Tab-separated table of C-alpha atoms in Angstrom:
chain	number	residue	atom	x	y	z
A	1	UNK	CA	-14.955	-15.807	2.574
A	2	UNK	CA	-11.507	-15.009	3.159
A	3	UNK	CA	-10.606	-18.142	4.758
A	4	UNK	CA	-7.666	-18.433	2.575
A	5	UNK	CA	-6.016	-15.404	4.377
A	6	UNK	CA	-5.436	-17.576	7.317
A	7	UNK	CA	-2.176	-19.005	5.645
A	8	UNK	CA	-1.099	-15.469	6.765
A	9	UNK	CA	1.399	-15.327	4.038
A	10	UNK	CA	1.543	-12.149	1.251
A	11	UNK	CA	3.162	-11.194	-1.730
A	12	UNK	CA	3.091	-7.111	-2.435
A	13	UNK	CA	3.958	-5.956	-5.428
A	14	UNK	CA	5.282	-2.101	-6.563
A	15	UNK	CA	7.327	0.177	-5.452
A	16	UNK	CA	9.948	0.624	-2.373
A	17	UNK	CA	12.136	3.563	-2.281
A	18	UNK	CA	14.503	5.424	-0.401
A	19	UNK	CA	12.615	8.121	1.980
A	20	UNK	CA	14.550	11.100	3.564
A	21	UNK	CA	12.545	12.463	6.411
A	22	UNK	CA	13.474	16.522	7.239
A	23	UNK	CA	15.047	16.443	10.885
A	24	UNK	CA	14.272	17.271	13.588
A	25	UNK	CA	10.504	16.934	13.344
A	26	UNK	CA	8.862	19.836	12.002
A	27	UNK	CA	10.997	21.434	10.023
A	28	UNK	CA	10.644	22.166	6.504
A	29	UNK	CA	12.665	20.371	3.960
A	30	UNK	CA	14.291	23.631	2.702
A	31	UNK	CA	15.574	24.165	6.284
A	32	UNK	CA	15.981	21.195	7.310
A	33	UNK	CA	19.250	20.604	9.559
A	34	UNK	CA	19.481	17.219	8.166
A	35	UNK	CA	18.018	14.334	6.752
A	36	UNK	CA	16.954	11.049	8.429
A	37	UNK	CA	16.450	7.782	6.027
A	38	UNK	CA	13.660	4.807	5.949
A	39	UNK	CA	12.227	2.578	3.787
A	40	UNK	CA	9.780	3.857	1.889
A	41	UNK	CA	7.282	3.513	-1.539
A	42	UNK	CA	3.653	2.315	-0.999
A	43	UNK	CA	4.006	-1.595	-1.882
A	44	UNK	CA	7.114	-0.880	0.858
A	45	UNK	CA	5.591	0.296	3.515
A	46	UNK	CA	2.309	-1.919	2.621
A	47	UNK	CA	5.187	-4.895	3.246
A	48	UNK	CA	6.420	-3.345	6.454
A	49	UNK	CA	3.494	-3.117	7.700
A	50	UNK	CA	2.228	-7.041	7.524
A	51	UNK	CA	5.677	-7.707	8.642
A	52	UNK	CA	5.243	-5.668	11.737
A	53	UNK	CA	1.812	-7.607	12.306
A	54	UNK	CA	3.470	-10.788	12.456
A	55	UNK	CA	2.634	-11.980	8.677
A	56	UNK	CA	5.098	-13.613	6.643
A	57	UNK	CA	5.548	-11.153	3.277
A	58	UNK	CA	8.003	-11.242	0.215
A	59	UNK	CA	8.162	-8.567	-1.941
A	60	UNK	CA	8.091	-8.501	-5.456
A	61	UNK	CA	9.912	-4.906	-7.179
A	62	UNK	CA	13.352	-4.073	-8.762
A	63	UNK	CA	15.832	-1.533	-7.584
A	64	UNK	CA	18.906	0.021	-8.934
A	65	UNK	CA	22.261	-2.172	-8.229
A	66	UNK	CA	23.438	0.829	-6.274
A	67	UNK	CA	23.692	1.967	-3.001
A	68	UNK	CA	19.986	3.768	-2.849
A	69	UNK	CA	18.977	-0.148	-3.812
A	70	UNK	CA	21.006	-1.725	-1.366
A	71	UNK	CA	19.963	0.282	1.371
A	72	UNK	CA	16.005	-0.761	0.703
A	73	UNK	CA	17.204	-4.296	0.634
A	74	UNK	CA	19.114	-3.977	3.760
A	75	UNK	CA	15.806	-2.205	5.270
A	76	UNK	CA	13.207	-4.365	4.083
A	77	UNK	CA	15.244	-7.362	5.705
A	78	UNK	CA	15.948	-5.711	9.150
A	79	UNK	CA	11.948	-5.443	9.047
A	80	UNK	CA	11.411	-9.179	7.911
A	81	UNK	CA	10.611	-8.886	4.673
A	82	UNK	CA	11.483	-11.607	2.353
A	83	UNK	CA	13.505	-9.679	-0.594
A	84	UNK	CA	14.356	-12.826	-2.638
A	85	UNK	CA	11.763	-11.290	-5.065
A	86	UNK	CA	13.347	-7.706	-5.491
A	87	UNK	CA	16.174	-7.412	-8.740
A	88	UNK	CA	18.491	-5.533	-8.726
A	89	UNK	CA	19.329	-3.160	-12.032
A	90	UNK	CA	22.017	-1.508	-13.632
A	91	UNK	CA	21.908	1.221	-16.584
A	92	UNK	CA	20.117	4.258	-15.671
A	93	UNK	CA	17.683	2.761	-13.723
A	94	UNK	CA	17.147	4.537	-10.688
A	95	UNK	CA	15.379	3.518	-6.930
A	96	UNK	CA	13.089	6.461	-6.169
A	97	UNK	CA	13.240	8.819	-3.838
A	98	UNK	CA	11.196	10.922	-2.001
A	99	UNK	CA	11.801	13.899	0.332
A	100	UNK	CA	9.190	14.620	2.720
A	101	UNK	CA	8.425	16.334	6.056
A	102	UNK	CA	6.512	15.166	9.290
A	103	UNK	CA	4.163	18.489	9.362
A	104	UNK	CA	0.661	18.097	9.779
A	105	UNK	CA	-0.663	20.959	7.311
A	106	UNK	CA	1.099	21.825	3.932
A	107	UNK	CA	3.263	18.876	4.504
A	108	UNK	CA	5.607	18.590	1.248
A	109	UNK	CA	6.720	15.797	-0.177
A	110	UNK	CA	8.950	15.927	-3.472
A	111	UNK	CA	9.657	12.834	-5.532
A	112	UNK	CA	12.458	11.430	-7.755
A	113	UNK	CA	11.119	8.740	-10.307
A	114	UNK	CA	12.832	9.616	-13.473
A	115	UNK	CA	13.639	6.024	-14.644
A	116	UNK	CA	12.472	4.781	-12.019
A	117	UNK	CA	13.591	0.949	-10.961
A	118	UNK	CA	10.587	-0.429	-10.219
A	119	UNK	CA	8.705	0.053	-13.543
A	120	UNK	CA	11.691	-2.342	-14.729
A	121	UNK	CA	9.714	-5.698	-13.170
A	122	UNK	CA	9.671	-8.293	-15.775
A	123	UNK	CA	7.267	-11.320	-16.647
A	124	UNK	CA	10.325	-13.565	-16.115
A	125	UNK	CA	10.485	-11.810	-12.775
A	126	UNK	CA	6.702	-12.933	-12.028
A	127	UNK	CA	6.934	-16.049	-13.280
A	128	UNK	CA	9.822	-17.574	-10.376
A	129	UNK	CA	6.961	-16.358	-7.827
A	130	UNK	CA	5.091	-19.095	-5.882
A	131	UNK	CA	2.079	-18.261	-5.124
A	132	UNK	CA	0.961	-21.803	-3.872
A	133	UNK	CA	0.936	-21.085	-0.328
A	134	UNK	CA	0.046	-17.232	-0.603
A	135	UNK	CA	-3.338	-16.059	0.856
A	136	UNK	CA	-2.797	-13.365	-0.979
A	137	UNK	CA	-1.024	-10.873	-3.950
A	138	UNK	CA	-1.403	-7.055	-2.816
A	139	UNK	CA	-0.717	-5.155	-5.897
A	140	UNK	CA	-0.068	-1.443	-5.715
A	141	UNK	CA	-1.769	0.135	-8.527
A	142	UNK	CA	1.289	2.270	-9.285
A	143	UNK	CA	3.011	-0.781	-10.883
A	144	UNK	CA	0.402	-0.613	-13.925
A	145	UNK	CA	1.571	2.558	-15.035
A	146	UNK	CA	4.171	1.232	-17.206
A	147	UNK	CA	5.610	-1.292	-19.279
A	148	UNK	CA	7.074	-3.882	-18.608
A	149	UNK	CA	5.706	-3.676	-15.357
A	150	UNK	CA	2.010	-3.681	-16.116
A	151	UNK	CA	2.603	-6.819	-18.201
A	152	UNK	CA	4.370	-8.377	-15.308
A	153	UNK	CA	1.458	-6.998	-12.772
A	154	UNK	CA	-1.312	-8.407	-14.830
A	155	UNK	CA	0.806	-11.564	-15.018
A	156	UNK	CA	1.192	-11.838	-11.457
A	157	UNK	CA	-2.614	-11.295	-11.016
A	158	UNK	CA	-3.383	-14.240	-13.097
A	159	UNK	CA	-1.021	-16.432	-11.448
A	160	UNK	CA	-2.047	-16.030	-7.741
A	161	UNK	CA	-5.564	-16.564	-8.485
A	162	UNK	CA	-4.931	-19.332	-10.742
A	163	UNK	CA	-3.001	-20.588	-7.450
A	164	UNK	CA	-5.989	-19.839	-5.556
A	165	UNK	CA	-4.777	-17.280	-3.566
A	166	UNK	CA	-6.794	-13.465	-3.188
A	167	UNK	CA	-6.121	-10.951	-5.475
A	168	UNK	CA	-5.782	-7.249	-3.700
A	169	UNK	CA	-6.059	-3.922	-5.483
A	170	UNK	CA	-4.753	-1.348	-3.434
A	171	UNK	CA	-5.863	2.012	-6.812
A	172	UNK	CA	-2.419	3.762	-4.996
A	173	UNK	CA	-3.252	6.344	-7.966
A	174	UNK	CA	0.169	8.917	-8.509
A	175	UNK	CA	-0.575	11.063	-11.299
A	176	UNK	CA	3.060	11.789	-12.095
A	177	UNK	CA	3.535	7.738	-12.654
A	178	UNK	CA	1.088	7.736	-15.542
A	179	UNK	CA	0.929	9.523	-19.072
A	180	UNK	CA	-2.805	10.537	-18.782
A	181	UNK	CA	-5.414	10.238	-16.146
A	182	UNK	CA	-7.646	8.789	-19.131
A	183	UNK	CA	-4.919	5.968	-19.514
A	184	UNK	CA	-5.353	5.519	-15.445
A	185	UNK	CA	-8.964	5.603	-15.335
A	186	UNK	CA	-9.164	2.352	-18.282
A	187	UNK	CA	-6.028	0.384	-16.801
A	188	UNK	CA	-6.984	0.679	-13.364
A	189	UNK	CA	-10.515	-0.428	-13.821
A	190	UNK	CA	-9.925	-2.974	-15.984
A	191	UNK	CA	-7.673	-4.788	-13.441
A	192	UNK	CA	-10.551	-3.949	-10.807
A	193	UNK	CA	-12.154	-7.101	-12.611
A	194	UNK	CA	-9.519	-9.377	-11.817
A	195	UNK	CA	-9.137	-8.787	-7.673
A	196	UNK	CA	-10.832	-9.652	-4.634
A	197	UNK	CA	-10.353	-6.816	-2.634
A	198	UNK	CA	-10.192	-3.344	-3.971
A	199	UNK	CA	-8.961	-0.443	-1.261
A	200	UNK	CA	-8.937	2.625	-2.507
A	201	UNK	CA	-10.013	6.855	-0.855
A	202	UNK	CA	-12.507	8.695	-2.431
A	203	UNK	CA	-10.403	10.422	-5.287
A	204	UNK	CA	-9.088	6.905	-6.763
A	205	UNK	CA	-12.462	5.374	-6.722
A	206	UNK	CA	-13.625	8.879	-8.358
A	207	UNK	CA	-10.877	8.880	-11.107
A	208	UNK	CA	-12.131	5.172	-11.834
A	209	UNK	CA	-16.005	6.034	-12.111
A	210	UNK	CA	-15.713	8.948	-14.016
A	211	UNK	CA	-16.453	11.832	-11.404
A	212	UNK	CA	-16.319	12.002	-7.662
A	213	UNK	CA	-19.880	11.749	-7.272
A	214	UNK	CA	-20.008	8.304	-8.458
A	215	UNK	CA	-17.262	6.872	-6.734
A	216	UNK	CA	-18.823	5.104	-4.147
A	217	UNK	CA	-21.618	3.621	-6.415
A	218	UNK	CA	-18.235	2.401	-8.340
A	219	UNK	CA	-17.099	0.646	-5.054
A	220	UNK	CA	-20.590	-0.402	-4.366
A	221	UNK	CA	-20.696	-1.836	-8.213
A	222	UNK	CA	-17.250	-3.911	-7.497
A	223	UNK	CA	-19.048	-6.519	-5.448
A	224	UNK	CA	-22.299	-6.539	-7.209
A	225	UNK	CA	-19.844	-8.012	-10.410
A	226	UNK	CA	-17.887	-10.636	-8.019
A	227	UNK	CA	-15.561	-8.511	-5.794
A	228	UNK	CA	-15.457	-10.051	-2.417
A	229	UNK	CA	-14.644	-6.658	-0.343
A	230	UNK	CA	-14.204	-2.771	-1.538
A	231	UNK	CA	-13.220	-0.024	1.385
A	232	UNK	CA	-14.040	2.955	0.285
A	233	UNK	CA	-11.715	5.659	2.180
A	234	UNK	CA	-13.260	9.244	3.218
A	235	UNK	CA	-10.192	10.851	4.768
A	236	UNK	CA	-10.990	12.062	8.335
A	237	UNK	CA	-14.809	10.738	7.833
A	238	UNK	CA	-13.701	7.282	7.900
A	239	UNK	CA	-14.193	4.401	5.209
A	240	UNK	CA	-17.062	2.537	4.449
A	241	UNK	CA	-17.140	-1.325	3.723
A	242	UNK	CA	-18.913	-3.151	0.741
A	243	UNK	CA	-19.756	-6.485	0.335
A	244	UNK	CA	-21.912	-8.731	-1.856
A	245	UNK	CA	-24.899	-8.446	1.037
A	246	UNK	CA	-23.892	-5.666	3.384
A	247	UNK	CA	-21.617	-2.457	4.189
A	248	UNK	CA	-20.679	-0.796	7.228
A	249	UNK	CA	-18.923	3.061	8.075
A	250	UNK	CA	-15.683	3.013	10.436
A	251	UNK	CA	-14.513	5.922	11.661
A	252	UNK	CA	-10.861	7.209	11.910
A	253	UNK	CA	-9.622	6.909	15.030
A	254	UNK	CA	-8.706	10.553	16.409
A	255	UNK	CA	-5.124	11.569	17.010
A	256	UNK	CA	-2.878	14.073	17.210
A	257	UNK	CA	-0.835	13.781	13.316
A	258	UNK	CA	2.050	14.890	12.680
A	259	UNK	CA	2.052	13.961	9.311
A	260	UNK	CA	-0.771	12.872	6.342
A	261	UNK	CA	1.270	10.477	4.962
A	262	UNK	CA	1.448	6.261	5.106
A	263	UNK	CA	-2.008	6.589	6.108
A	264	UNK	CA	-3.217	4.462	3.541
A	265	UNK	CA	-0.186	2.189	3.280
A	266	UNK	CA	-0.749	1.233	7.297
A	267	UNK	CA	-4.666	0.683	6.561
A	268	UNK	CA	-4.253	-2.054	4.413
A	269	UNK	CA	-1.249	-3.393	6.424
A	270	UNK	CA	-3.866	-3.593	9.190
A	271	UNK	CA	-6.574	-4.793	7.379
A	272	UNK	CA	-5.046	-7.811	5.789
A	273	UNK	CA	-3.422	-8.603	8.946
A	274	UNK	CA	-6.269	-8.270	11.175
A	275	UNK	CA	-8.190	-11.114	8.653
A	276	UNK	CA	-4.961	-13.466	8.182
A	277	UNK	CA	-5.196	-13.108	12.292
A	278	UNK	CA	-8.752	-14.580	11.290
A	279	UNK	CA	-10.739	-11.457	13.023
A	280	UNK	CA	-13.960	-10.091	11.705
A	281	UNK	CA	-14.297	-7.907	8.486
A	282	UNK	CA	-15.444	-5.006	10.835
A	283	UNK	CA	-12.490	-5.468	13.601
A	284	UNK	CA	-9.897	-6.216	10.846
A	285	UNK	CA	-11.301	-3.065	9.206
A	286	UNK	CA	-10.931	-1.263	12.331
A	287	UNK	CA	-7.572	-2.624	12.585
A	288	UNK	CA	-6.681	-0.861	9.748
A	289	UNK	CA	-7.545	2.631	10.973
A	290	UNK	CA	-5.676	2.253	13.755
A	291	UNK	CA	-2.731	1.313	11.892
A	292	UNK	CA	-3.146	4.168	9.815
A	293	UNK	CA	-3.937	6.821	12.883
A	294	UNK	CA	-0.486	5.165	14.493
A	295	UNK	CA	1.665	5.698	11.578
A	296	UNK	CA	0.641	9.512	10.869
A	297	UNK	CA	0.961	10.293	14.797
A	298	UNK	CA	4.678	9.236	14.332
A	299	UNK	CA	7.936	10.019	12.456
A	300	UNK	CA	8.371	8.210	9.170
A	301	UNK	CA	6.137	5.765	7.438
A	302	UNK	CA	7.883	2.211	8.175
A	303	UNK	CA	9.562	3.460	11.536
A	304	UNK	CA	5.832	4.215	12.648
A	305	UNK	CA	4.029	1.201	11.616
A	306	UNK	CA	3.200	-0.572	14.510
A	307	UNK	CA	4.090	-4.116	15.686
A	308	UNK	CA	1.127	-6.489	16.839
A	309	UNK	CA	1.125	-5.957	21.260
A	310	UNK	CA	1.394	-1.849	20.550
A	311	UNK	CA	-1.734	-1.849	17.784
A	312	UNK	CA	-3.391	-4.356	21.073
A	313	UNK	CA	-2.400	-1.420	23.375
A	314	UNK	CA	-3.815	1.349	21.151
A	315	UNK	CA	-7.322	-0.446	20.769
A	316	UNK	CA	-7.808	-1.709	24.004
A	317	UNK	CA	-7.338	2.410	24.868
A	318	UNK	CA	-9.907	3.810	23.128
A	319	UNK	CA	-12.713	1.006	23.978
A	320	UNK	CA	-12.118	1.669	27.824
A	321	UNK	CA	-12.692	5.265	27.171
C-alpha cells in the first residue's frame, strides 16, 4: 500500500517561522531573562523532523527577504532540509513568529502572522516542483487558508499524485489563519478527497464533520471513499488508525513534558519515516508517538526532534520494561 514511500523522499508544504523559546526553561514569556531561537511553523518542524529520521525532504514555503527569512533558511539547511523550494519576498511580507514557553500547563504561545510570508506561495512556485521521485507531498492544512496559497496547495496536490507520489493531509487547523471556521470546515474537507493520508486530533477531524461527536466516524468515512490511512489523534488517550479493512488504538507513550507543543508536528515526522524505513503501519504509527512524546519532553520543537539511533534508544526502553 504505501510501497511508494520507500523512495524515502518528501516534499512538505506550509509554513516555517522564526520561534523564540522563553529562557531558561520554565519561565514565563513576560519574565523571561531572554530569548532562545529555532526553527519553527508546522510544515517546519514536520521537515525537521523527516530530516532528523534520515529522509531526504525539500520544502516548499516563502519567507520575507529579511533577516527573520534568512535565519529559517540558514536553519532548515543546518538540519538538511533542501530549501531550493522556499522564496524569498519583499514588500510587507512578513516570516511569522511565534513566542512560546516550555511549561507543561498554561503554556503560552503568542503568534505574529500579520502578512504573513507563507500565504504568498504561488502556482508558478508549485509548478518548478518535481515530484517524480517523491513518495510523497505532506501538506499542512494551514497553507489553504489563503490565496494565492490555496491555489498553489491544491495545485501541488494535483501534481504529486498525477506524478504518482502520496498525497498527505496533515488538517494543522489555526483558527486565526482563516476568516471563518465555516470557510475551514468546506476547504479542508474538500481537499480531504484528494489525499492519501489524512492526520489530524480530535478537534480538526470534529471541525471537519460538523461536531466532535462525529469526528471519528469522519476519519472512519475517509477510507471507506478511497483514503488509504486516517490517524485519528486523542491527546493523552492515544490515536487510533483507519484503514479500508481494519483500525487499531496506540497509546501515547508516557513522559515527563515540559511542553504541549510539536507534538503533532513530530508524529507525523515519525510516522512517515517509520513507513519510508518500510516498517509496519502499527510500528511506524508507534514511531510517531514516540517522536511526539520526545519532542514535548525537550526544549524547542526542531532542537527536540529526534535523530534515527536516539528514537531506536527510546523504543527499545520501554519494550524491555
Amino acid at each position: 500500500m504505501m510501497q511508494r514511500l520507500t523512495c524515502n523522499r518528501f516534499v512538505v508544504l506550509g509554513r516555517a517561522g522564526l520561534d523564540l523559546c522563553a529562557d531558561p526553561p520554565g519561565a514565563k514569556i513576560e519574565t523571561a531573562e531572554r530569548f532562545t531561537t529555532a526553527i519553527g511553523g508546522s510544515a517546519g518542524n514536520i521537515a525537521v523532523a523527516l530530516a532528523r529520521q534520515g529522509a531526504g525532504v525539500a520544502l516548499a514555503t516563502c519567507v520575507s527577504d529579511d533577516p527573520a527569512g534568512r535565519f529559517c533558511l540558514a536553519a532548515l539547511r543546518r538540519y538538511g532540509v533542501d530549501t531550493r523550494h522556499v522564496r524569498q519576498v519583499g514588500g510587507e511580507r512578513r516570516t511569522s513568529l511565534a513566542l512560546t514557553e516550555t511549561v507543561a500547563t498554561d503554556c503560552q504561545t503568542v503568534l505574529y502572522r500579520n502578512g504573513a510570508a507563507d500565504f504568498a506561495l504561488s502556482e508558478a512556485d508549485v509548478s518548478a516542483i518535481d515530484f517524480s521521485d517523491a513518495g510523497a507531498l505532506v501538506v499542512t492544512g494551514t497553507a489553504l487558508a489563503a490565496a494565492p496559497s490555496r491555489g498553489a496547495t491544491t495545485l501541488a496536490m494535483a501534481r504529486a499524485r498525477a506524478a504518482g507520489a502520496l498525497v498527505v493531509l496533515d488538517i494543522d487547523y489555526r483558527a486565526y489563519s482563516w476568516a471563518t471556521a465555516d470557510e475551514a470546515t468546506r476547504v479542508c474537507r474538500e481537499a480531504t478527497q484528494a489525499c492519501d493520508i489524512v492526520v489530524g486530533n480530535d478537534l480538526e477531524f470534529g471541525l471537519l464533520a460538523g461536531s466532535h461527536a462525529a469526528g471519528e466516524d469522519f476519519a472512519r468515512g475517509l477510507v471507506a471513499k478511497g483514503a488509504r490511512l486516517a490517524v485519528y489523534k486523542r491527546g493523552a488517550e492515544g490515536s487510533t488508525t483507519f484503514t479500508a479493512d481494519a483500525h487499531f488504538a496506540t497509546p501515547i507513550f508516557p513522559v515527563a513534558a515540559l511542553k504541549p507543543t510539536g507534538a503533532g508536528d513530530g508524529f507525523m515526522g515519525g510516522l512517515l519515516a517509520g513507513l519510508a524505513q518500510g516498517h509496519g503501519l502499527e510500528a511506524a504509527v508507534r514511531r510517531g508517538a514516540a517522536t511526539a512524546a520526545l519532542i514535548v519532553s525537550g526544549t524547542g520543537c526542531a532542537p527536540a526532534s529526534p535523530d534515527s539511533a536516539t528514537l531506536a534508544h527510546f523504543i527499545a526502553s520501554f519494550q524491555q520494561t
